[in-house]
PDB file of C-alpha atoms and ligand atoms in Angstrom:
ATOM      1  CA  UNK A   1     -34.185 -41.592 -11.236  1.00  0.00           C
ATOM      2  CA  UNK A   2     -36.966 -39.242 -12.387  1.00  0.00           C
ATOM      3  CA  UNK A   3     -36.369 -36.370 -14.821  1.00  0.00           C
ATOM      4  CA  UNK A   4     -36.841 -33.902 -11.983  1.00  0.00           C
ATOM      5  CA  UNK A   5     -34.203 -35.560  -9.822  1.00  0.00           C
ATOM      6  CA  UNK A   6     -31.867 -35.668 -12.786  1.00  0.00           C
ATOM      7  CA  UNK A   7     -32.305 -31.946 -13.396  1.00  0.00           C
ATOM      8  CA  UNK A   8     -31.926 -31.169  -9.727  1.00  0.00           C
ATOM      9  CA  UNK A   9     -28.649 -33.047  -9.573  1.00  0.00           C
ATOM     10  CA  UNK A  10     -27.246 -31.069 -12.515  1.00  0.00           C
ATOM     11  CA  UNK A  11     -28.423 -27.719 -11.187  1.00  0.00           C
ATOM     12  CA  UNK A  12     -27.174 -28.444  -7.658  1.00  0.00           C
ATOM     13  CA  UNK A  13     -23.775 -29.702  -8.824  1.00  0.00           C
ATOM     14  CA  UNK A  14     -23.290 -26.778 -11.184  1.00  0.00           C
ATOM     15  CA  UNK A  15     -24.304 -24.174  -8.606  1.00  0.00           C
ATOM     16  CA  UNK A  16     -22.096 -25.720  -5.895  1.00  0.00           C
ATOM     17  CA  UNK A  17     -19.140 -25.855  -8.281  1.00  0.00           C
ATOM     18  CA  UNK A  18     -19.662 -22.207  -9.265  1.00  0.00           C
ATOM     19  CA  UNK A  19     -19.772 -21.156  -5.604  1.00  0.00           C
ATOM     20  CA  UNK A  20     -16.537 -23.015  -4.862  1.00  0.00           C
ATOM     21  CA  UNK A  21     -14.931 -21.438  -7.933  1.00  0.00           C
ATOM     22  CA  UNK A  22     -16.069 -17.992  -6.759  1.00  0.00           C
ATOM     23  CA  UNK A  23     -14.504 -18.581  -3.331  1.00  0.00           C
ATOM     24  CA  UNK A  24     -11.215 -19.868  -4.770  1.00  0.00           C
ATOM     25  CA  UNK A  25     -10.939 -16.985  -7.274  1.00  0.00           C
ATOM     26  CA  UNK A  26     -11.717 -14.359  -4.620  1.00  0.00           C
ATOM     27  CA  UNK A  27      -9.238 -15.786  -2.122  1.00  0.00           C
ATOM     28  CA  UNK A  28      -6.596 -15.983  -4.874  1.00  0.00           C
ATOM     29  CA  UNK A  29      -6.994 -12.287  -5.746  1.00  0.00           C
ATOM     30  CA  UNK A  30      -6.122 -11.305  -2.175  1.00  0.00           C
ATOM     31  CA  UNK A  31      -3.644 -14.022  -1.203  1.00  0.00           C
ATOM     32  CA  UNK A  32      -1.540 -13.813  -4.388  1.00  0.00           C
ATOM     33  CA  UNK A  33      -0.739 -10.176  -3.555  1.00  0.00           C
ATOM     34  CA  UNK A  34      -0.855  -9.375  -7.289  1.00  0.00           C
ATOM     35  CA  UNK A  35      -3.119  -6.412  -6.752  1.00  0.00           C
ATOM     36  CA  UNK A  36      -1.595  -5.182  -3.503  1.00  0.00           C
ATOM     37  CA  UNK A  37      -1.181  -1.413  -3.135  1.00  0.00           C
ATOM     38  CA  UNK A  38       2.301   0.150  -2.925  1.00  0.00           C
ATOM     39  CA  UNK A  39       3.766   0.165   0.608  1.00  0.00           C
ATOM     40  CA  UNK A  40       2.551   2.866   2.990  1.00  0.00           C
ATOM     41  CA  UNK A  41       5.087   5.615   3.764  1.00  0.00           C
ATOM     42  CA  UNK A  42       3.627   6.911   7.025  1.00  0.00           C
ATOM     43  CA  UNK A  43       3.019   5.364  10.460  1.00  0.00           C
ATOM     44  CA  UNK A  44      -0.654   6.349  10.131  1.00  0.00           C
ATOM     45  CA  UNK A  45      -0.734   4.610   6.733  1.00  0.00           C
ATOM     46  CA  UNK A  46       0.564   1.418   8.333  1.00  0.00           C
ATOM     47  CA  UNK A  47      -2.122   1.671  11.037  1.00  0.00           C
ATOM     48  CA  UNK A  48      -4.725   1.896   8.257  1.00  0.00           C
ATOM     49  CA  UNK A  49      -3.189  -1.134   6.507  1.00  0.00           C
ATOM     50  CA  UNK A  50      -3.181  -3.093   9.756  1.00  0.00           C
ATOM     51  CA  UNK A  51      -6.862  -2.334  10.299  1.00  0.00           C
ATOM     52  CA  UNK A  52      -7.643  -3.128   6.672  1.00  0.00           C
ATOM     53  CA  UNK A  53      -5.992  -6.536   6.932  1.00  0.00           C
ATOM     54  CA  UNK A  54      -7.767  -7.295  10.203  1.00  0.00           C
ATOM     55  CA  UNK A  55     -11.158  -6.361   8.729  1.00  0.00           C
ATOM     56  CA  UNK A  56     -10.337  -8.298   5.573  1.00  0.00           C
ATOM     57  CA  UNK A  57      -9.341 -11.425   7.534  1.00  0.00           C
ATOM     58  CA  UNK A  58     -12.537 -11.385   9.626  1.00  0.00           C
ATOM     59  CA  UNK A  59     -14.869 -10.711   6.692  1.00  0.00           C
ATOM     60  CA  UNK A  60     -12.960 -13.224   4.518  1.00  0.00           C
ATOM     61  CA  UNK A  61     -13.507 -15.957   7.128  1.00  0.00           C
ATOM     62  CA  UNK A  62     -17.233 -15.167   7.205  1.00  0.00           C
ATOM     63  CA  UNK A  63     -17.391 -15.042   3.401  1.00  0.00           C
ATOM     64  CA  UNK A  64     -15.518 -18.302   2.820  1.00  0.00           C
ATOM     65  CA  UNK A  65     -17.438 -20.228   5.501  1.00  0.00           C
ATOM     66  CA  UNK A  66     -20.853 -18.971   4.403  1.00  0.00           C
ATOM     67  CA  UNK A  67     -20.250 -19.566   0.675  1.00  0.00           C
ATOM     68  CA  UNK A  68     -18.810 -23.033   1.225  1.00  0.00           C
ATOM     69  CA  UNK A  69     -21.682 -23.764   3.621  1.00  0.00           C
ATOM     70  CA  UNK A  70     -24.123 -22.665   0.937  1.00  0.00           C
ATOM     71  CA  UNK A  71     -22.392 -24.855  -1.668  1.00  0.00           C
ATOM     72  CA  UNK A  72     -22.598 -27.824   0.713  1.00  0.00           C
ATOM     73  CA  UNK A  73     -26.280 -27.316   1.522  1.00  0.00           C
ATOM     74  CA  UNK A  74     -27.232 -26.857  -2.148  1.00  0.00           C
ATOM     75  CA  UNK A  75     -25.438 -30.061  -3.087  1.00  0.00           C
ATOM     76  CA  UNK A  76     -26.441 -32.141  -0.066  1.00  0.00           C
ATOM     77  CA  UNK A  77     -30.145 -31.268  -0.114  1.00  0.00           C
ATOM     78  CA  UNK A  78     -30.816 -31.537  -3.824  1.00  0.00           C
ATOM     79  CA  UNK A  79     -34.050 -33.187  -4.907  1.00  0.00           C
ATOM     80  CA  UNK A  80     -33.899 -36.956  -4.216  1.00  0.00           C
ATOM     81  CA  UNK A  81     -37.650 -37.196  -4.236  1.00  0.00           C
ATOM     82  CA  UNK A  82     -37.560 -36.688  -0.451  1.00  0.00           C
ATOM     83  CA  UNK A  83     -40.318 -34.952   1.515  1.00  0.00           C
ATOM     84  CA  UNK A  84     -39.840 -31.219   2.177  1.00  0.00           C
ATOM     85  CA  UNK A  85     -39.477 -30.257   5.836  1.00  0.00           C
ATOM     86  CA  UNK A  86     -40.983 -27.025   7.066  1.00  0.00           C
ATOM     87  CA  UNK A  87     -39.378 -24.938   9.810  1.00  0.00           C
ATOM     88  CA  UNK A  88     -40.708 -21.827  11.534  1.00  0.00           C
ATOM     89  CA  UNK A  89     -37.181 -20.750  12.432  1.00  0.00           C
ATOM     90  CA  UNK A  90     -35.276 -20.827  15.674  1.00  0.00           C
ATOM     91  CA  UNK A  91     -35.288 -17.781  17.944  1.00  0.00           C
ATOM     92  CA  UNK A  92     -32.140 -18.820  19.816  1.00  0.00           C
ATOM     93  CA  UNK A  93     -30.182 -19.168  16.585  1.00  0.00           C
ATOM     94  CA  UNK A  94     -31.594 -15.884  15.251  1.00  0.00           C
ATOM     95  CA  UNK A  95     -30.564 -14.072  18.410  1.00  0.00           C
ATOM     96  CA  UNK A  96     -27.138 -15.700  18.375  1.00  0.00           C
ATOM     97  CA  UNK A  97     -26.092 -14.800  14.848  1.00  0.00           C
ATOM     98  CA  UNK A  98     -27.679 -11.373  14.950  1.00  0.00           C
ATOM     99  CA  UNK A  99     -25.735 -10.438  18.103  1.00  0.00           C
ATOM    100  CA  UNK A 100     -22.534 -12.029  16.769  1.00  0.00           C
ATOM    101  CA  UNK A 101     -22.831  -9.963  13.587  1.00  0.00           C
ATOM    102  CA  UNK A 102     -23.549  -6.811  15.602  1.00  0.00           C
ATOM    103  CA  UNK A 103     -20.517  -7.349  17.874  1.00  0.00           C
ATOM    104  CA  UNK A 104     -18.308  -8.049  14.860  1.00  0.00           C
ATOM    105  CA  UNK A 105     -19.353  -5.043  12.814  1.00  0.00           C
ATOM    106  CA  UNK A 106     -19.555  -2.553  15.680  1.00  0.00           C
ATOM    107  CA  UNK A 107     -16.158  -3.801  16.942  1.00  0.00           C
ATOM    108  CA  UNK A 108     -14.524  -3.464  13.524  1.00  0.00           C
ATOM    109  CA  UNK A 109     -16.192  -0.065  13.113  1.00  0.00           C
ATOM    110  CA  UNK A 110     -14.760   1.198  16.415  1.00  0.00           C
ATOM    111  CA  UNK A 111     -11.277  -0.143  15.622  1.00  0.00           C
ATOM    112  CA  UNK A 112     -11.496   1.369  12.140  1.00  0.00           C
ATOM    113  CA  UNK A 113     -12.448   4.733  13.607  1.00  0.00           C
ATOM    114  CA  UNK A 114      -9.407   4.558  15.857  1.00  0.00           C
ATOM    115  CA  UNK A 115      -7.096   3.734  12.928  1.00  0.00           C
ATOM    116  CA  UNK A 116      -8.598   6.585  10.918  1.00  0.00           C
ATOM    117  CA  UNK A 117      -8.096   9.001  13.816  1.00  0.00           C
ATOM    118  CA  UNK A 118      -4.393   8.152  14.281  1.00  0.00           C
ATOM    119  CA  UNK A 119      -3.710   9.997  11.038  1.00  0.00           C
ATOM    120  CA  UNK A 120      -5.959  12.964  11.700  1.00  0.00           C
ATOM    121  CA  UNK A 121      -6.561  13.649  15.371  1.00  0.00           C
ATOM    122  CA  UNK A 122      -3.202  14.516  16.866  1.00  0.00           C
ATOM    123  CA  UNK A 123      -1.635  17.699  18.203  1.00  0.00           C
ATOM    124  CA  UNK A 124       0.480  19.280  15.537  1.00  0.00           C
ATOM    125  CA  UNK A 125       4.037  20.243  16.512  1.00  0.00           C
ATOM    126  CA  UNK A 126       4.715  24.021  16.323  1.00  0.00           C
ATOM    127  CA  UNK A 127       7.245  23.602  13.512  1.00  0.00           C
ATOM    128  CA  UNK A 128       4.837  21.683  11.260  1.00  0.00           C
ATOM    129  CA  UNK A 129       4.875  22.875   7.657  1.00  0.00           C
ATOM    130  CA  UNK A 130       1.565  24.361   6.521  1.00  0.00           C
ATOM    131  CA  UNK A 131       0.712  24.249   2.852  1.00  0.00           C
ATOM    132  CA  UNK A 132      -2.511  25.432   1.316  1.00  0.00           C
ATOM    133  CA  UNK A 133      -3.965  23.208  -1.411  1.00  0.00           C
ATOM    134  CA  UNK A 134      -6.466  24.765  -3.796  1.00  0.00           C
ATOM    135  CA  UNK A 135      -8.268  22.640  -6.341  1.00  0.00           C
ATOM    136  CA  UNK A 136     -10.317  23.752  -9.279  1.00  0.00           C
ATOM    137  CA  UNK A 137     -11.392  22.272 -12.605  1.00  0.00           C
ATOM    138  CA  UNK A 138      -8.959  20.586 -13.301  1.00  0.00           C
ATOM    139  CA  UNK A 139      -5.781  21.587 -11.530  1.00  0.00           C
ATOM    140  CA  UNK A 140      -4.074  21.634  -8.159  1.00  0.00           C
ATOM    141  CA  UNK A 141      -2.262  24.679  -6.771  1.00  0.00           C
ATOM    142  CA  UNK A 142      -0.077  24.571  -3.676  1.00  0.00           C
ATOM    143  CA  UNK A 143       0.744  27.698  -1.677  1.00  0.00           C
ATOM    144  CA  UNK A 144       3.653  28.103   0.745  1.00  0.00           C
ATOM    145  CA  UNK A 145       3.686  31.087   3.108  1.00  0.00           C
ATOM    146  CA  UNK A 146       7.205  32.204   2.118  1.00  0.00           C
ATOM    147  CA  UNK A 147       9.915  33.713   4.405  1.00  0.00           C
ATOM    148  CA  UNK A 148       7.431  35.738   6.515  1.00  0.00           C
ATOM    149  CA  UNK A 149       5.578  32.559   7.507  1.00  0.00           C
ATOM    150  CA  UNK A 150       2.220  34.191   6.711  1.00  0.00           C
ATOM    151  CA  UNK A 151      -0.264  33.439   3.985  1.00  0.00           C
ATOM    152  CA  UNK A 152      -1.412  36.598   2.226  1.00  0.00           C
ATOM    153  CA  UNK A 153      -5.100  37.444   2.081  1.00  0.00           C
ATOM    154  CA  UNK A 154      -7.122  36.071  -0.823  1.00  0.00           C
ATOM    155  CA  UNK A 155      -9.534  38.146  -2.842  1.00  0.00           C
ATOM    156  CA  UNK A 156     -11.735  36.051  -5.150  1.00  0.00           C
ATOM    157  CA  UNK A 157     -12.257  39.004  -7.519  1.00  0.00           C
ATOM    158  CA  UNK A 158      -8.523  38.973  -8.264  1.00  0.00           C
ATOM    159  CA  UNK A 159      -8.471  35.315  -9.365  1.00  0.00           C
ATOM    160  CA  UNK A 160      -6.851  35.245 -12.774  1.00  0.00           C
ATOM    161  CA  UNK A 161      -5.086  32.108 -13.905  1.00  0.00           C
ATOM    162  CA  UNK A 162      -3.764  33.647 -17.133  1.00  0.00           C
ATOM    163  CA  UNK A 163      -2.137  36.495 -15.184  1.00  0.00           C
ATOM    164  CA  UNK A 164      -0.391  33.973 -12.921  1.00  0.00           C
ATOM    165  CA  UNK A 165      -2.716  34.616  -9.986  1.00  0.00           C
ATOM    166  CA  UNK A 166      -4.877  31.456  -9.895  1.00  0.00           C
ATOM    167  CA  UNK A 167      -5.624  31.841  -6.169  1.00  0.00           C
ATOM    168  CA  UNK A 168      -6.516  35.538  -6.254  1.00  0.00           C
ATOM    169  CA  UNK A 169      -3.753  36.787  -3.958  1.00  0.00           C
ATOM    170  CA  UNK A 170      -4.783  40.248  -2.817  1.00  0.00           C
ATOM    171  CA  UNK A 171      -2.249  42.711  -4.238  1.00  0.00           C
ATOM    172  CA  UNK A 172      -3.056  45.088  -1.349  1.00  0.00           C
ATOM    173  CA  UNK A 173      -1.776  42.624   1.283  1.00  0.00           C
ATOM    174  CA  UNK A 174       2.045  42.696   1.650  1.00  0.00           C
ATOM    175  CA  UNK A 175       1.974  39.315   3.480  1.00  0.00           C
ATOM    176  CA  UNK A 176       1.156  37.727   0.126  1.00  0.00           C
ATOM    177  CA  UNK A 177       4.128  39.179  -1.754  1.00  0.00           C
ATOM    178  CA  UNK A 178       6.452  36.326  -0.810  1.00  0.00           C
ATOM    179  CA  UNK A 179       3.860  33.552  -1.042  1.00  0.00           C
ATOM    180  CA  UNK A 180       4.916  30.749  -3.337  1.00  0.00           C
ATOM    181  CA  UNK A 181       2.267  29.190  -5.590  1.00  0.00           C
ATOM    182  CA  UNK A 182       3.235  26.074  -7.549  1.00  0.00           C
ATOM    183  CA  UNK A 183       1.399  23.279  -9.399  1.00  0.00           C
ATOM    184  CA  UNK A 184       3.183  20.367  -7.675  1.00  0.00           C
ATOM    185  CA  UNK A 185       3.569  19.576  -3.990  1.00  0.00           C
ATOM    186  CA  UNK A 186       7.029  19.406  -2.398  1.00  0.00           C
ATOM    187  CA  UNK A 187       7.412  18.508   1.288  1.00  0.00           C
ATOM    188  CA  UNK A 188      10.323  17.656   3.594  1.00  0.00           C
ATOM    189  CA  UNK A 189      10.717  14.065   4.813  1.00  0.00           C
ATOM    190  CA  UNK A 190      10.138  13.190   8.509  1.00  0.00           C
ATOM    191  CA  UNK A 191       8.409  16.450   9.187  1.00  0.00           C
ATOM    192  CA  UNK A 192       4.792  17.037  10.154  1.00  0.00           C
ATOM    193  CA  UNK A 193       2.857  18.542   7.272  1.00  0.00           C
ATOM    194  CA  UNK A 194      -0.536  20.146   7.468  1.00  0.00           C
ATOM    195  CA  UNK A 195      -2.373  20.627   4.205  1.00  0.00           C
ATOM    196  CA  UNK A 196      -5.271  23.068   4.132  1.00  0.00           C
ATOM    197  CA  UNK A 197      -7.638  21.854   1.441  1.00  0.00           C
ATOM    198  CA  UNK A 198      -9.807  24.281  -0.482  1.00  0.00           C
ATOM    199  CA  UNK A 199     -11.842  24.188  -3.656  1.00  0.00           C
ATOM    200  CA  UNK A 200     -12.733  27.100  -5.916  1.00  0.00           C
ATOM    201  CA  UNK A 201     -15.638  25.500  -7.741  1.00  0.00           C
ATOM    202  CA  UNK A 202     -17.005  21.987  -7.163  1.00  0.00           C
ATOM    203  CA  UNK A 203     -16.116  19.147  -4.804  1.00  0.00           C
ATOM    204  CA  UNK A 204     -12.717  17.683  -5.605  1.00  0.00           C
ATOM    205  CA  UNK A 205     -10.549  15.292  -3.667  1.00  0.00           C
ATOM    206  CA  UNK A 206      -6.909  14.853  -2.651  1.00  0.00           C
ATOM    207  CA  UNK A 207      -5.645  11.270  -2.744  1.00  0.00           C
ATOM    208  CA  UNK A 208      -2.145   9.819  -2.439  1.00  0.00           C
ATOM    209  CA  UNK A 209      -2.094   6.024  -2.262  1.00  0.00           C
ATOM    210  CA  UNK A 210       1.228   5.794  -0.427  1.00  0.00           C
ATOM    211  CA  UNK A 211      -0.018   8.159   2.297  1.00  0.00           C
ATOM    212  CA  UNK A 212      -3.298   6.195   2.581  1.00  0.00           C
ATOM    213  CA  UNK A 213      -4.973   9.595   2.668  1.00  0.00           C
ATOM    214  CA  UNK A 214      -8.045  10.634   0.783  1.00  0.00           C
ATOM    215  CA  UNK A 215      -9.951  13.777   1.564  1.00  0.00           C
ATOM    216  CA  UNK A 216     -12.566  15.842  -0.220  1.00  0.00           C
ATOM    217  CA  UNK A 217     -11.933  19.499  -0.963  1.00  0.00           C
ATOM    218  CA  UNK A 218     -15.253  21.279  -0.498  1.00  0.00           C
ATOM    219  CA  UNK A 219     -16.070  24.808  -1.713  1.00  0.00           C
ATOM    220  CA  UNK A 220     -16.428  27.171   1.250  1.00  0.00           C
ATOM    221  CA  UNK A 221     -14.499  24.968   3.670  1.00  0.00           C
ATOM    222  CA  UNK A 222     -10.838  24.725   4.640  1.00  0.00           C
ATOM    223  CA  UNK A 223     -10.235  21.063   5.469  1.00  0.00           C
ATOM    224  CA  UNK A 224      -7.014  20.205   7.301  1.00  0.00           C
ATOM    225  CA  UNK A 225      -5.127  17.041   6.384  1.00  0.00           C
ATOM    226  CA  UNK A 226      -1.970  15.909   8.168  1.00  0.00           C
ATOM    227  CA  UNK A 227       0.823  13.483   7.505  1.00  0.00           C
ATOM    228  CA  UNK A 228       4.453  12.799   8.206  1.00  0.00           C
ATOM    229  CA  UNK A 229       6.163  10.957   5.358  1.00  0.00           C
ATOM    230  CA  UNK A 230       9.119   8.696   6.132  1.00  0.00           C
ATOM    231  CA  UNK A 231      10.403   8.021   2.649  1.00  0.00           C
ATOM    232  CA  UNK A 232      11.868  10.225  -0.079  1.00  0.00           C
ATOM    233  CA  UNK A 233      10.218   9.833  -3.447  1.00  0.00           C
ATOM    234  CA  UNK A 234       7.999  10.981  -6.271  1.00  0.00           C
ATOM    235  CA  UNK A 235       4.338  10.070  -5.832  1.00  0.00           C
ATOM    236  CA  UNK A 236       1.141  10.757  -7.706  1.00  0.00           C
ATOM    237  CA  UNK A 237      -1.642  12.942  -6.303  1.00  0.00           C
ATOM    238  CA  UNK A 238      -5.052  12.384  -7.878  1.00  0.00           C
ATOM    239  CA  UNK A 239      -8.521  13.856  -7.631  1.00  0.00           C
ATOM    240  CA  UNK A 240     -10.983  11.087  -6.753  1.00  0.00           C
ATOM    241  CA  UNK A 241     -14.261  12.988  -6.998  1.00  0.00           C
ATOM    242  CA  UNK A 242     -15.993  13.023 -10.355  1.00  0.00           C
ATOM    243  CA  UNK A 243     -15.662  16.782 -10.853  1.00  0.00           C
ATOM    244  CA  UNK A 244     -16.324  17.343 -14.543  1.00  0.00           C
ATOM    245  CA  UNK A 245     -15.137  16.425 -18.020  1.00  0.00           C
ATOM    246  CA  UNK A 246     -11.439  16.820 -17.176  1.00  0.00           C
ATOM    247  CA  UNK A 247     -11.661  14.766 -13.966  1.00  0.00           C
ATOM    248  CA  UNK A 248      -9.835  11.727 -15.316  1.00  0.00           C
ATOM    249  CA  UNK A 249      -6.854  13.926 -16.092  1.00  0.00           C
ATOM    250  CA  UNK A 250      -6.803  15.843 -12.814  1.00  0.00           C
ATOM    251  CA  UNK A 251      -3.605  14.845 -11.098  1.00  0.00           C
ATOM    252  CA  UNK A 252      -0.246  16.162 -10.020  1.00  0.00           C
ATOM    253  CA  UNK A 253       2.808  14.989  -8.080  1.00  0.00           C
ATOM    254  CA  UNK A 254       4.070  14.916  -4.532  1.00  0.00           C
ATOM    255  CA  UNK A 255       7.836  15.118  -4.065  1.00  0.00           C
ATOM    256  CA  UNK A 256       9.192  14.140  -0.691  1.00  0.00           C
ATOM    257  CA  UNK A 257      12.669  15.624  -0.360  1.00  0.00           C
ATOM    258  CA  UNK A 258      15.368  16.047   2.301  1.00  0.00           C
ATOM    259  CA  UNK A 259      15.126  19.025   4.655  1.00  0.00           C
ATOM    260  CA  UNK A 260      18.119  20.657   2.879  1.00  0.00           C
ATOM    261  CA  UNK A 261      16.466  20.297  -0.518  1.00  0.00           C
ATOM    262  CA  UNK A 262      13.203  21.617   0.880  1.00  0.00           C
ATOM    263  CA  UNK A 263      14.953  24.693   2.303  1.00  0.00           C
ATOM    264  CA  UNK A 264      16.573  25.258  -1.099  1.00  0.00           C
ATOM    265  CA  UNK A 265      13.179  24.832  -2.779  1.00  0.00           C
ATOM    266  CA  UNK A 266      11.652  27.554  -0.576  1.00  0.00           C
ATOM    267  CA  UNK A 267      14.668  29.824  -0.996  1.00  0.00           C
ATOM    268  CA  UNK A 268      14.398  29.567  -4.779  1.00  0.00           C
ATOM    269  CA  UNK A 269      10.716  30.479  -4.696  1.00  0.00           C
ATOM    270  CA  UNK A 270       9.441  26.977  -5.412  1.00  0.00           C
ATOM    271  CA  UNK A 271      11.919  25.912  -8.106  1.00  0.00           C
TER     272      UNK A 271
HETATM  273 CU1  CUA B   1     -11.265  17.262  -9.473  1.00  0.00          CU
HETATM  274 CU2  CUA B   1     -11.952  15.107 -10.102  1.00  0.00          CU
END
């Protein structure tokens, strides 16, 4: 065996072994379930999970087969002193795998779009609870319309966090007198909720893992976000857009409570 062949055998064996190790480690991360997210608490969240697992299974099959195939080819065709063969390619094969890839990715994309839409594109029932979410560096504020069911007008010139008016409720609008503004989000269970996302300064985001919902809050826009939670509990809400120095600390909580507790919460002005 020449020195070159000797080197080639080492390089090929090492590279093949590394590829196999990469495949095994990657599959382990997903199959072991050690890094699985907490269970979804909405039907739309489960639809997202279903789609995620389908996409993951398809792409995992492609990944595992192609990496193992690569490991095999690297090992099998190492330098034995054989003559190199030259190929100009094969149009039939090219066409085949290009169209297969296109069908796969467009198909998964369409299914993914459908799963995404189940949580966003539906007709809201008339008794859905509307809550306005306003984000700014680096806090969340949630506004409930109060007993009159109407949000009061906002006047940006009246924004004053230290005088307990972080949203700038217009003192001239009586509809705002009973509005409730609180730093944490409380919603009733099994009830359609519509959040109206706003930002006062830069782009922020609203993310709750258990809802499988993530949405940017963009200055100048009111972005609706809907969900219907099926499980009582205390969950974390985080901002997932890098929005400044305090970003890593920008979070609050979502409390999902019974209808009776929610009614009491509103009656007590958000306590
Ligand atoms: Cu707000 Cu990050």
